[in-house]
Amino acid sequence: MHDAGGAARAAPSVIVPCNFTINDQTAAAQRPDAVTVDVTFPSATKVARIAFRNSYAASVSVRFTTDRAALMRSDRENLDGWRLMVENYTLMVHPLVETESQLWHSITSKHFVSGSGDTPAIALRLYLRQPAVHWRAITLKQIQVHTYSSAAPLPTIAGGKEAALQAQLAKSKGVSSQIEALSGVGVELFSACQAFGAWEIPTRRRVVATSEGGAGAGDGV
């Protein structure tokens, strides 16, 4: 493409879905403190967006690698070769509230650590955490990864998926807003009740009449 002066001009970039493989490391027998999910690409890919439906994870961090040896290493505590892309992105503001546990989320470049989205990656590693131990399993569902492209996506395929994703994200955002509003009301109500001593349960006295020929019952609580 050229401008009026004849100089070359780069085509505008759009984000499109990319191909990847998921290796879910969720333990089935006993839920660990942190679960990792690996997303691997067939070739080095610049990540523009990560979208998914949460399943009981309270937060997620994302690292990426350009080193295939780091990807194949079995020791997941060893972070050599893995660079931070997203740090502690909140998925459940209230980890004990199930209403937030299965909402849709979209992590875009504005959430990335500066410069981390500029390097093509061969894999992502998502670290899921949940401090509330009573949730039996945590994972992510319907993961989508998008990259940059100078070609417009096919409207009947990518466009339709994008519209569906935006609808799910809007619905999840609405649920989150309602939960936040209710949380604020709950805090205000609790504070007001504390101020007026409404949390003190009054003692009730029960009087039992004595029947003729029977023994009288004392006061009870």
PDB file of C-alpha atoms in Angstrom:
ATOM      1  CA  MET A   1       0.000   0.000   0.000  1.00  0.00           C
ATOM      2  CA  HIS A   2       1.265   3.514  -0.847  1.00  0.00           C
ATOM      3  CA  ASP A   3       0.284   6.977   0.311  1.00  0.00           C
ATOM      4  CA  ALA A   4      -0.230   9.968  -1.964  1.00  0.00           C
ATOM      5  CA  GLY A   5       3.510  10.614  -2.082  1.00  0.00           C
ATOM      6  CA  GLY A   6       4.254   7.107  -3.259  1.00  0.00           C
ATOM      7  CA  ALA A   7       5.898   5.982   0.000  1.00  0.00           C
ATOM      8  CA  ALA A   8       5.163   2.466   1.205  1.00  0.00           C
ATOM      9  CA  ARG A   9       2.765   2.242   4.121  1.00  0.00           C
ATOM     10  CA  ALA A  10       2.153  -0.809   6.258  1.00  0.00           C
ATOM     11  CA  ALA A  11      -1.316  -2.339   6.164  1.00  0.00           C
ATOM     12  CA  PRO A  12      -3.270  -1.912   9.421  1.00  0.00           C
ATOM     13  CA  SER A  13      -3.087  -4.880  11.783  1.00  0.00           C
ATOM     14  CA  VAL A  14      -6.136  -6.741  13.033  1.00  0.00           C
ATOM     15  CA  ILE A  15      -6.292  -9.521  15.604  1.00  0.00           C
ATOM     16  CA  VAL A  16      -7.304 -12.974  14.422  1.00  0.00           C
ATOM     17  CA  PRO A  17      -7.539 -16.410  16.071  1.00  0.00           C
ATOM     18  CA  CYS A  18      -4.389 -18.521  15.859  1.00  0.00           C
ATOM     19  CA  ASN A  19      -3.736 -22.252  15.998  1.00  0.00           C
ATOM     20  CA  PHE A  20      -2.445 -23.777  19.219  1.00  0.00           C
ATOM     21  CA  THR A  21      -2.444 -26.925  21.349  1.00  0.00           C
ATOM     22  CA  ILE A  22      -3.439 -27.066  25.023  1.00  0.00           C
ATOM     23  CA  ASN A  23      -1.728 -29.240  27.601  1.00  0.00           C
ATOM     24  CA  ASP A  24      -3.787 -28.992  30.799  1.00  0.00           C
ATOM     25  CA  GLN A  25      -1.756 -29.889  33.884  1.00  0.00           C
ATOM     26  CA  THR A  26      -4.703 -29.966  36.312  1.00  0.00           C
ATOM     27  CA  ALA A  27      -4.265 -32.763  38.870  1.00  0.00           C
ATOM     28  CA  ALA A  28      -7.361 -34.948  39.066  1.00  0.00           C
ATOM     29  CA  ALA A  29      -6.664 -36.717  42.376  1.00  0.00           C
ATOM     30  CA  GLN A  30      -5.928 -33.724  44.577  1.00  0.00           C
ATOM     31  CA  ARG A  31      -6.128 -30.055  43.758  1.00  0.00           C
ATOM     32  CA  PRO A  32      -2.700 -28.377  44.080  1.00  0.00           C
ATOM     33  CA  ASP A  33      -2.193 -24.784  45.223  1.00  0.00           C
ATOM     34  CA  ALA A  34      -1.350 -23.762  41.658  1.00  0.00           C
ATOM     35  CA  VAL A  35      -2.348 -25.330  38.353  1.00  0.00           C
ATOM     36  CA  THR A  36      -0.459 -24.752  35.106  1.00  0.00           C
ATOM     37  CA  VAL A  37      -1.887 -24.854  31.608  1.00  0.00           C
ATOM     38  CA  ASP A  38       0.485 -24.877  28.619  1.00  0.00           C
ATOM     39  CA  VAL A  39      -0.528 -23.392  25.270  1.00  0.00           C
ATOM     40  CA  THR A  40       1.890 -24.275  22.460  1.00  0.00           C
ATOM     41  CA  PHE A  41       2.001 -22.804  18.951  1.00  0.00           C
ATOM     42  CA  PRO A  42       3.059 -24.566  15.732  1.00  0.00           C
ATOM     43  CA  SER A  43       5.380 -21.627  14.999  1.00  0.00           C
ATOM     44  CA  ALA A  44       6.541 -18.491  16.815  1.00  0.00           C
ATOM     45  CA  THR A  45       3.509 -16.255  17.379  1.00  0.00           C
ATOM     46  CA  LYS A  46       2.969 -12.724  18.663  1.00  0.00           C
ATOM     47  CA  VAL A  47       0.167 -12.829  21.219  1.00  0.00           C
ATOM     48  CA  ALA A  48      -2.427 -10.061  21.008  1.00  0.00           C
ATOM     49  CA  ARG A  49      -5.154 -11.427  23.276  1.00  0.00           C
ATOM     50  CA  ILE A  50      -5.975 -14.408  25.488  1.00  0.00           C
ATOM     51  CA  ALA A  51      -9.663 -15.077  26.148  1.00  0.00           C
ATOM     52  CA  PHE A  52     -11.278 -17.888  28.116  1.00  0.00           C
ATOM     53  CA  ARG A  53     -14.062 -18.939  30.415  1.00  0.00           C
ATOM     54  CA  ASN A  54     -12.862 -19.297  33.983  1.00  0.00           C
ATOM     55  CA  SER A  55     -13.554 -22.358  36.091  1.00  0.00           C
ATOM     56  CA  TYR A  56     -12.980 -21.519  39.763  1.00  0.00           C
ATOM     57  CA  ALA A  57      -9.505 -19.930  39.479  1.00  0.00           C
ATOM     58  CA  ALA A  58      -9.057 -16.754  41.545  1.00  0.00           C
ATOM     59  CA  SER A  59      -6.185 -15.331  39.499  1.00  0.00           C
ATOM     60  CA  VAL A  60      -3.912 -16.113  36.578  1.00  0.00           C
ATOM     61  CA  SER A  61      -0.347 -15.216  35.669  1.00  0.00           C
ATOM     62  CA  VAL A  62       1.077 -15.834  32.201  1.00  0.00           C
ATOM     63  CA  ARG A  63       4.643 -16.522  31.115  1.00  0.00           C
ATOM     64  CA  PHE A  64       5.945 -17.139  27.618  1.00  0.00           C
ATOM     65  CA  THR A  65       9.014 -18.757  26.116  1.00  0.00           C
ATOM     66  CA  THR A  66      10.959 -18.742  22.864  1.00  0.00           C
ATOM     67  CA  ASP A  67      13.095 -21.665  24.022  1.00  0.00           C
ATOM     68  CA  ARG A  68      11.875 -25.165  23.112  1.00  0.00           C
ATOM     69  CA  ALA A  69      14.203 -26.690  25.710  1.00  0.00           C
ATOM     70  CA  ALA A  70      12.471 -24.660  28.443  1.00  0.00           C
ATOM     71  CA  LEU A  71       9.096 -25.900  27.196  1.00  0.00           C
ATOM     72  CA  MET A  72      10.178 -29.551  27.322  1.00  0.00           C
ATOM     73  CA  ARG A  73      11.689 -29.282  30.805  1.00  0.00           C
ATOM     74  CA  SER A  74       9.718 -31.307  33.368  1.00  0.00           C
ATOM     75  CA  ASP A  75      10.678 -29.066  36.306  1.00  0.00           C
ATOM     76  CA  ARG A  76       7.943 -26.431  36.280  1.00  0.00           C
ATOM     77  CA  GLU A  77       9.463 -24.562  39.216  1.00  0.00           C
ATOM     78  CA  ASN A  78      12.439 -23.684  37.032  1.00  0.00           C
ATOM     79  CA  LEU A  79      11.575 -20.398  35.302  1.00  0.00           C
ATOM     80  CA  ASP A  80      14.745 -20.157  33.220  1.00  0.00           C
ATOM     81  CA  GLY A  81      13.694 -19.265  29.695  1.00  0.00           C
ATOM     82  CA  TRP A  82      10.191 -18.192  30.761  1.00  0.00           C
ATOM     83  CA  ARG A  83       9.445 -14.460  30.686  1.00  0.00           C
ATOM     84  CA  LEU A  84       6.559 -12.798  32.522  1.00  0.00           C
ATOM     85  CA  MET A  85       3.706 -11.556  30.325  1.00  0.00           C
ATOM     86  CA  VAL A  86       0.779 -11.111  32.763  1.00  0.00           C
ATOM     87  CA  GLU A  87       1.098 -10.912  36.544  1.00  0.00           C
ATOM     88  CA  ASN A  88      -1.710 -11.899  38.925  1.00  0.00           C
ATOM     89  CA  TYR A  89      -4.681 -10.957  36.753  1.00  0.00           C
ATOM     90  CA  THR A  90      -7.781 -11.191  38.988  1.00  0.00           C
ATOM     91  CA  LEU A  91     -10.489 -13.609  37.871  1.00  0.00           C
ATOM     92  CA  MET A  92     -12.541 -13.740  41.090  1.00  0.00           C
ATOM     93  CA  VAL A  93     -12.593 -10.605  43.248  1.00  0.00           C
ATOM     94  CA  HIS A  94     -14.303 -12.694  45.930  1.00  0.00           C
ATOM     95  CA  PRO A  95     -12.821 -16.236  45.749  1.00  0.00           C
ATOM     96  CA  LEU A  96     -15.593 -17.653  47.943  1.00  0.00           C
ATOM     97  CA  VAL A  97     -18.428 -16.355  45.738  1.00  0.00           C
ATOM     98  CA  GLU A  98     -19.390 -18.972  43.162  1.00  0.00           C
ATOM     99  CA  THR A  99     -21.184 -16.409  40.984  1.00  0.00           C
ATOM    100  CA  GLU A 100     -17.810 -15.147  39.749  1.00  0.00           C
ATOM    101  CA  SER A 101     -16.301 -18.583  39.226  1.00  0.00           C
ATOM    102  CA  GLN A 102     -17.289 -19.189  35.589  1.00  0.00           C
ATOM    103  CA  LEU A 103     -17.190 -15.782  33.925  1.00  0.00           C
ATOM    104  CA  TRP A 104     -15.505 -14.948  30.620  1.00  0.00           C
ATOM    105  CA  HIS A 105     -12.303 -12.875  30.595  1.00  0.00           C
ATOM    106  CA  SER A 106     -10.238 -11.169  27.912  1.00  0.00           C
ATOM    107  CA  ILE A 107      -6.577 -10.378  28.609  1.00  0.00           C
ATOM    108  CA  THR A 108      -5.225  -7.966  26.006  1.00  0.00           C
ATOM    109  CA  SER A 109      -1.919  -6.203  25.393  1.00  0.00           C
ATOM    110  CA  LYS A 110      -2.874  -3.433  27.846  1.00  0.00           C
ATOM    111  CA  HIS A 111      -2.587  -6.044  30.620  1.00  0.00           C
ATOM    112  CA  PHE A 112       0.798  -7.326  29.406  1.00  0.00           C
ATOM    113  CA  VAL A 113       4.107  -6.523  31.054  1.00  0.00           C
ATOM    114  CA  SER A 114       5.728  -3.802  28.960  1.00  0.00           C
ATOM    115  CA  GLY A 115       7.396  -5.227  25.848  1.00  0.00           C
ATOM    116  CA  SER A 116       6.345  -8.824  26.505  1.00  0.00           C
ATOM    117  CA  GLY A 117       3.874  -8.884  23.628  1.00  0.00           C
ATOM    118  CA  ASP A 118       6.466  -7.779  21.073  1.00  0.00           C
ATOM    119  CA  THR A 119       8.369 -11.078  21.059  1.00  0.00           C
ATOM    120  CA  PRO A 120       6.955 -14.052  19.123  1.00  0.00           C
ATOM    121  CA  ALA A 121       6.462 -16.968  21.514  1.00  0.00           C
ATOM    122  CA  ILE A 122       6.431 -20.698  20.913  1.00  0.00           C
ATOM    123  CA  ALA A 123       4.397 -21.339  24.073  1.00  0.00           C
ATOM    124  CA  LEU A 124       2.472 -19.746  26.928  1.00  0.00           C
ATOM    125  CA  ARG A 125       2.263 -21.122  30.445  1.00  0.00           C
ATOM    126  CA  LEU A 126      -0.753 -20.026  32.480  1.00  0.00           C
ATOM    127  CA  TYR A 127      -0.458 -20.268  36.265  1.00  0.00           C
ATOM    128  CA  LEU A 128      -3.840 -20.530  38.006  1.00  0.00           C
ATOM    129  CA  ARG A 129      -4.255 -19.886  41.721  1.00  0.00           C
ATOM    130  CA  GLN A 130      -7.160 -20.255  44.132  1.00  0.00           C
ATOM    131  CA  PRO A 131      -6.732 -19.686  47.904  1.00  0.00           C
ATOM    132  CA  ALA A 132     -10.210 -21.058  48.714  1.00  0.00           C
ATOM    133  CA  VAL A 133      -9.469 -24.760  49.148  1.00  0.00           C
ATOM    134  CA  HIS A 134     -13.069 -25.995  49.057  1.00  0.00           C
ATOM    135  CA  TRP A 135     -13.223 -25.689  45.234  1.00  0.00           C
ATOM    136  CA  ARG A 136     -12.271 -29.164  44.048  1.00  0.00           C
ATOM    137  CA  ALA A 137     -10.720 -28.284  40.684  1.00  0.00           C
ATOM    138  CA  ILE A 138      -9.577 -25.130  38.935  1.00  0.00           C
ATOM    139  CA  THR A 139      -8.929 -24.708  35.217  1.00  0.00           C
ATOM    140  CA  LEU A 140      -9.751 -22.568  32.182  1.00  0.00           C
ATOM    141  CA  LYS A 141     -12.246 -23.531  29.492  1.00  0.00           C
ATOM    142  CA  GLN A 142     -12.752 -22.544  25.850  1.00  0.00           C
ATOM    143  CA  ILE A 143      -9.355 -20.854  25.627  1.00  0.00           C
ATOM    144  CA  GLN A 144      -8.848 -18.574  22.645  1.00  0.00           C
ATOM    145  CA  VAL A 145      -5.573 -16.963  21.609  1.00  0.00           C
ATOM    146  CA  HIS A 146      -5.383 -14.169  19.039  1.00  0.00           C
ATOM    147  CA  THR A 147      -2.462 -12.813  17.074  1.00  0.00           C
ATOM    148  CA  TYR A 148      -1.874  -9.916  14.692  1.00  0.00           C
ATOM    149  CA  SER A 149      -2.522 -10.061  10.965  1.00  0.00           C
ATOM    150  CA  SER A 150      -2.421  -7.516   8.150  1.00  0.00           C
ATOM    151  CA  ALA A 151      -5.183  -9.420   6.331  1.00  0.00           C
ATOM    152  CA  ALA A 152      -8.819  -8.887   7.252  1.00  0.00           C
ATOM    153  CA  PRO A 153     -10.465 -11.984   8.801  1.00  0.00           C
ATOM    154  CA  LEU A 154     -13.273 -13.791   7.006  1.00  0.00           C
ATOM    155  CA  PRO A 155     -16.476 -12.168   8.310  1.00  0.00           C
ATOM    156  CA  THR A 156     -18.460 -15.428   8.309  1.00  0.00           C
ATOM    157  CA  ILE A 157     -15.944 -17.261  10.498  1.00  0.00           C
ATOM    158  CA  ALA A 158     -13.654 -15.022  12.577  1.00  0.00           C
ATOM    159  CA  GLY A 159     -16.201 -12.194  12.635  1.00  0.00           C
ATOM    160  CA  GLY A 160     -18.928 -14.449  13.974  1.00  0.00           C
ATOM    161  CA  LYS A 161     -16.679 -15.902  16.681  1.00  0.00           C
ATOM    162  CA  GLU A 162     -15.557 -12.419  17.689  1.00  0.00           C
ATOM    163  CA  ALA A 163     -19.166 -11.242  18.027  1.00  0.00           C
ATOM    164  CA  ALA A 164     -20.008 -14.264  20.184  1.00  0.00           C
ATOM    165  CA  LEU A 165     -16.955 -13.669  22.364  1.00  0.00           C
ATOM    166  CA  GLN A 166     -17.795  -9.992  22.862  1.00  0.00           C
ATOM    167  CA  ALA A 167     -21.352 -10.939  23.853  1.00  0.00           C
ATOM    168  CA  GLN A 168     -20.057 -13.382  26.491  1.00  0.00           C
ATOM    169  CA  LEU A 169     -17.551 -10.826  27.806  1.00  0.00           C
ATOM    170  CA  ALA A 170     -20.268  -8.168  28.078  1.00  0.00           C
ATOM    171  CA  LYS A 171     -22.507 -10.571  29.999  1.00  0.00           C
ATOM    172  CA  SER A 172     -19.666 -11.490  32.380  1.00  0.00           C
ATOM    173  CA  LYS A 173     -18.820  -7.827  32.929  1.00  0.00           C
ATOM    174  CA  GLY A 174     -22.444  -7.172  33.850  1.00  0.00           C
ATOM    175  CA  VAL A 175     -22.419  -9.984  36.419  1.00  0.00           C
ATOM    176  CA  SER A 176     -19.165  -8.671  37.920  1.00  0.00           C
ATOM    177  CA  SER A 177     -20.634  -5.168  38.210  1.00  0.00           C
ATOM    178  CA  GLN A 178     -23.715  -6.521  39.994  1.00  0.00           C
ATOM    179  CA  ILE A 179     -21.554  -8.467  42.454  1.00  0.00           C
ATOM    180  CA  GLU A 180     -19.462  -5.385  43.174  1.00  0.00           C
ATOM    181  CA  ALA A 181     -22.601  -3.314  43.742  1.00  0.00           C
ATOM    182  CA  LEU A 182     -24.071  -5.906  46.109  1.00  0.00           C
ATOM    183  CA  SER A 183     -20.750  -6.156  47.957  1.00  0.00           C
ATOM    184  CA  GLY A 184     -20.789  -2.407  48.533  1.00  0.00           C
ATOM    185  CA  VAL A 185     -24.349  -2.524  49.858  1.00  0.00           C
ATOM    186  CA  GLY A 186     -23.427  -5.439  52.148  1.00  0.00           C
ATOM    187  CA  VAL A 187     -20.476  -3.571  53.641  1.00  0.00           C
ATOM    188  CA  GLU A 188     -22.565  -0.446  54.239  1.00  0.00           C
ATOM    189  CA  LEU A 189     -25.353  -2.487  55.852  1.00  0.00           C
ATOM    190  CA  PHE A 190     -22.932  -4.327  58.108  1.00  0.00           C
ATOM    191  CA  SER A 191     -21.309  -1.051  59.205  1.00  0.00           C
ATOM    192  CA  ALA A 192     -24.697   0.527  59.918  1.00  0.00           C
ATOM    193  CA  CYS A 193     -25.834  -2.491  61.957  1.00  0.00           C
ATOM    194  CA  GLN A 194     -22.619  -2.441  63.950  1.00  0.00           C
ATOM    195  CA  ALA A 195     -23.075   1.265  64.680  1.00  0.00           C
ATOM    196  CA  PHE A 196     -26.577   0.697  66.062  1.00  0.00           C
ATOM    197  CA  GLY A 197     -25.735  -2.549  67.842  1.00  0.00           C
ATOM    198  CA  ALA A 198     -28.168  -4.482  65.688  1.00  0.00           C
ATOM    199  CA  TRP A 199     -25.956  -7.575  65.685  1.00  0.00           C
ATOM    200  CA  GLU A 200     -26.604  -8.138  69.406  1.00  0.00           C
ATOM    201  CA  ILE A 201     -29.287 -10.831  69.716  1.00  0.00           C
ATOM    202  CA  PRO A 202     -31.801  -9.809  72.420  1.00  0.00           C
ATOM    203  CA  THR A 203     -32.587 -12.297  75.166  1.00  0.00           C
ATOM    204  CA  ARG A 204     -36.120 -13.658  75.023  1.00  0.00           C
ATOM    205  CA  ARG A 205     -37.816 -14.759  78.236  1.00  0.00           C
ATOM    206  CA  ARG A 206     -40.273 -17.596  78.153  1.00  0.00           C
ATOM    207  CA  VAL A 207     -42.888 -17.977  80.901  1.00  0.00           C
ATOM    208  CA  VAL A 208     -44.510 -21.387  81.292  1.00  0.00           C
ATOM    209  CA  ALA A 209     -47.708 -21.475  83.312  1.00  0.00           C
ATOM    210  CA  THR A 210     -48.054 -24.198  85.936  1.00  0.00           C
ATOM    211  CA  SER A 211     -50.884 -26.578  85.470  1.00  0.00           C
ATOM    212  CA  GLU A 212     -53.021 -27.671  88.367  1.00  0.00           C
ATOM    213  CA  GLY A 213     -51.183 -30.276  90.355  1.00  0.00           C
ATOM    214  CA  GLY A 214     -47.982 -29.861  88.320  1.00  0.00           C
ATOM    215  CA  ALA A 215     -44.648 -28.309  89.048  1.00  0.00           C
ATOM    216  CA  GLY A 216     -43.967 -24.840  87.707  1.00  0.00           C
ATOM    217  CA  ALA A 217     -41.284 -24.345  85.016  1.00  0.00           C
ATOM    218  CA  GLY A 218     -38.715 -21.622  85.432  1.00  0.00           C
ATOM    219  CA  ASP A 219     -37.913 -18.868  82.973  1.00  0.00           C
ATOM    220  CA  GLY A 220     -36.015 -19.976  79.892  1.00  0.00           C
ATOM    221  CA  VAL A 221     -34.060 -18.330  77.168  1.00  0.00           C
TER     222      VAL A 221
END
